[in-house]
Coordinates of C-alpha atoms in Angstrom, one line a residue:
R1 CA 1.9 -15.4 29.4
R2 CA -1.4 -15.8 27.9
L3 CA -1.6 -15.1 23.8
N4 CA -3.1 -11.9 22.6
R5 CA -5.3 -13.3 20.2
P6 CA -6.4 -10.1 18.2
K7 CA -2.7 -9.2 18.1
F8 CA -2.1 -12.6 16.8
L9 CA -4.8 -12.6 14.2
L10 CA -3.7 -9.3 13.0
I11 CA 0.1 -10.4 12.5
L12 CA -1.0 -13.4 10.8
F13 CA -3.4 -11.9 8.6
W14 CA -0.6 -9.6 7.6
L15 CA 2.1 -12.1 7.0
V16 CA -0.1 -14.4 4.9
N17 CA -1.2 -11.4 2.8
L18 CA 2.8 -10.5 2.2
I19 CA 3.6 -14.1 1.4
F20 CA 1.2 -14.5 -1.2
L21 CA 1.2 -10.8 -2.6
V22 CA 5.2 -11.3 -3.1
F23 CA 5.2 -14.6 -4.4
F24 CA 2.4 -14.2 -7.0
A25 CA 3.6 -10.4 -7.6
D26 CA 4.8 -9.1 -10.8
R27 CA 8.7 -8.4 -11.5
D28 CA 8.7 -7.6 -15.0
G29 CA 6.0 -5.6 -16.2
Y30 CA 2.2 -6.7 -16.1
E31 CA 0.8 -3.9 -18.1
G32 CA 2.0 -0.8 -19.8
D33 CA 1.3 1.5 -16.9
D34 CA 3.7 -0.4 -14.3
L35 CA 6.5 -0.1 -16.9
N36 CA 5.6 3.5 -17.7
S37 CA 6.1 4.4 -14.3
I38 CA 9.3 2.1 -13.6
V39 CA 11.6 2.8 -16.3
P40 CA 11.8 6.4 -16.0
M41 CA 12.8 5.8 -12.2
F42 CA 16.0 4.3 -13.6
H43 CA 16.8 7.7 -15.0
L44 CA 14.7 10.0 -13.1
A45 CA 16.9 13.2 -13.4
D46 CA 16.8 12.9 -17.0
A47 CA 13.5 12.3 -16.9
K48 CA 12.5 15.3 -15.0
I49 CA 14.4 17.4 -17.4
G50 CA 12.6 16.2 -20.4
A51 CA 15.3 13.9 -21.8
L52 CA 13.0 10.8 -21.2
E53 CA 9.4 10.4 -21.6
I54 CA 7.6 10.4 -17.8
Y55 CA 3.9 9.7 -16.9
R56 CA 2.5 12.3 -15.1
Y57 CA 5.4 13.2 -12.6
A58 CA 3.4 15.8 -11.0
W59 CA 0.5 13.7 -10.4
Q60 CA 2.9 11.3 -8.2
P61 CA 6.2 12.7 -7.6
L62 CA 7.0 10.9 -4.3
S63 CA 6.3 7.4 -6.4
Y64 CA 8.5 8.5 -8.7
E65 CA 11.4 9.6 -6.2
L66 CA 10.8 6.5 -3.8
G67 CA 11.1 3.9 -6.5
A68 CA 14.1 5.8 -7.9
A69 CA 15.8 5.6 -4.4
V70 CA 15.2 2.0 -4.1
F71 CA 16.2 1.3 -7.5
H72 CA 19.6 3.5 -6.7
V73 CA 20.1 1.4 -3.4
T74 CA 19.2 -2.1 -4.7
G75 CA 20.4 -1.7 -8.1
T76 CA 17.6 -3.9 -9.4
P77 CA 14.1 -3.0 -10.6
T78 CA 12.7 -5.9 -8.6
A79 CA 12.9 -4.1 -5.6
V80 CA 10.9 -1.6 -7.1
F81 CA 8.3 -4.1 -8.3
L82 CA 8.1 -5.5 -4.7
L83 CA 6.9 -2.1 -3.1
S84 CA 3.2 -2.8 -4.3
P85 CA 2.9 -6.2 -2.3
I86 CA 4.5 -4.7 0.6
A87 CA 2.4 -1.7 0.5
G88 CA -0.3 -3.9 -0.5
S89 CA -0.4 -6.3 2.5
L90 CA 0.0 -3.2 5.1
S91 CA -3.2 -1.6 3.5
L92 CA -4.8 -5.0 4.0
L93 CA -4.0 -4.8 7.7
L94 CA -4.8 -1.4 7.9
F95 CA -8.2 -1.8 6.6
L96 CA -8.7 -5.0 8.7
V97 CA -7.9 -2.6 11.9
L98 CA -10.3 -0.2 10.7
I99 CA -13.4 -2.3 10.2
W100 CA -12.7 -5.0 12.9
R101 CA -14.1 -3.1 15.7
D102 CA -15.0 -6.1 18.2
R103 CA -11.6 -7.5 18.7
N104 CA -12.7 -10.2 21.1
S105 CA -15.0 -11.8 18.8
I106 CA -13.8 -14.0 16.2
R107 CA -17.3 -14.0 14.4
A108 CA -16.5 -10.1 13.8
F109 CA -12.9 -11.2 12.7
V110 CA -14.4 -13.7 10.2
V111 CA -17.0 -10.9 9.3
C112 CA -14.4 -8.7 8.3
L113 CA -12.3 -11.0 6.2
V114 CA -15.4 -11.8 4.3
A115 CA -15.9 -8.1 3.7
L116 CA -12.7 -7.7 2.6
L117 CA -12.3 -10.7 0.3
A118 CA -15.8 -9.3 -1.3
I119 CA -13.2 -6.5 -2.7
P120 CA -10.8 -8.0 -4.7
E121 CA -9.2 -5.4 -6.1
L122 CA -7.7 -4.7 -2.9
W123 CA -5.3 -7.9 -3.5
F124 CA -5.1 -7.0 -7.2
S125 CA -3.7 -3.9 -6.8
G126 CA -0.8 -5.2 -4.6
L127 CA 0.3 -7.6 -7.5
Y128 CA 1.3 -4.9 -9.8
Y129 CA 3.2 -1.6 -9.6
N130 CA 1.1 1.2 -9.1
S131 CA 1.4 4.6 -7.1
T132 CA -2.0 4.4 -5.6
I133 CA -1.2 1.0 -3.8
V134 CA 2.2 2.6 -2.7
G135 CA 0.5 5.4 -1.1
L136 CA -2.5 3.6 0.3
P137 CA -1.0 2.7 3.6
F138 CA -0.3 6.3 4.5
A139 CA -3.9 7.3 3.8
L140 CA -5.6 4.6 5.4
G141 CA -2.8 5.4 8.5
G142 CA -4.1 8.8 8.5
L143 CA -7.6 8.0 8.5
A144 CA -6.9 5.2 11.2
I145 CA -5.5 7.7 13.3
L146 CA -8.8 10.2 12.6
Y147 CA -11.1 7.2 13.2
S148 CA -9.7 7.0 16.8
R149 CA -10.7 10.6 17.8
P150 CA -7.2 11.8 18.4
G151 CA -6.1 14.9 19.8
M152 CA -4.7 17.9 17.7
L153 CA -0.9 16.5 17.6
L154 CA -2.4 13.1 16.4
T155 CA -4.8 15.2 13.9
A156 CA -2.2 17.0 12.4
T157 CA -0.2 13.8 12.0
A158 CA -3.1 12.3 10.3
G159 CA -2.9 15.1 7.9
A160 CA 0.8 14.7 7.2
L161 CA 0.1 11.1 6.3
I162 CA -2.9 12.2 4.1
A163 CA -0.6 14.7 2.3
V164 CA 2.2 11.8 1.8
A165 CA -0.1 9.9 0.4
T166 CA -1.3 12.4 -2.1
L167 CA 2.3 13.0 -3.1
F168 CA 2.4 9.5 -3.8
R169 CA -1.0 9.9 -6.1
F170 CA -2.5 13.0 -6.4
D171 CA -5.8 11.3 -6.2
F172 CA -5.9 10.8 -2.5
V173 CA -6.5 14.9 -2.4
L174 CA -10.4 13.4 -2.7
A175 CA -9.9 11.8 0.4

């Protein structure tokens, strides 16, 4: 059976980025913002009633709820920190899917890689916990669906994905 080169390249791109981001990702607090988000996740119920300071819960409720659930299930903040590299690698994959239109051209693939590399913030954001990168795969998934000129059901699905992204970080409402 013949290897499907575009799928292979997409999977390879995702795996390389996942490994890179997970290996180099911060696991103990890169800056105050990530710690201000993660620490309240350990005691989210107390933070929501005001017993512990929480940074802008209303702007990013789903990021807090997901992080708290991940912490509750795993019992370690490391798992919460790793949400960003996982979401970052998925986001990079979705960006590549959106911009690599000629899937039969290796040259087009290389051009798309260079274009993505020209925006290092896409990688940097996957190296530390932030609610924007955790929500980005949902927003990009919605945009990818819309880019495919879908019917009514898929358009509604795209809208739902963008709504989920907005619950991770309110800034996505601008999309």
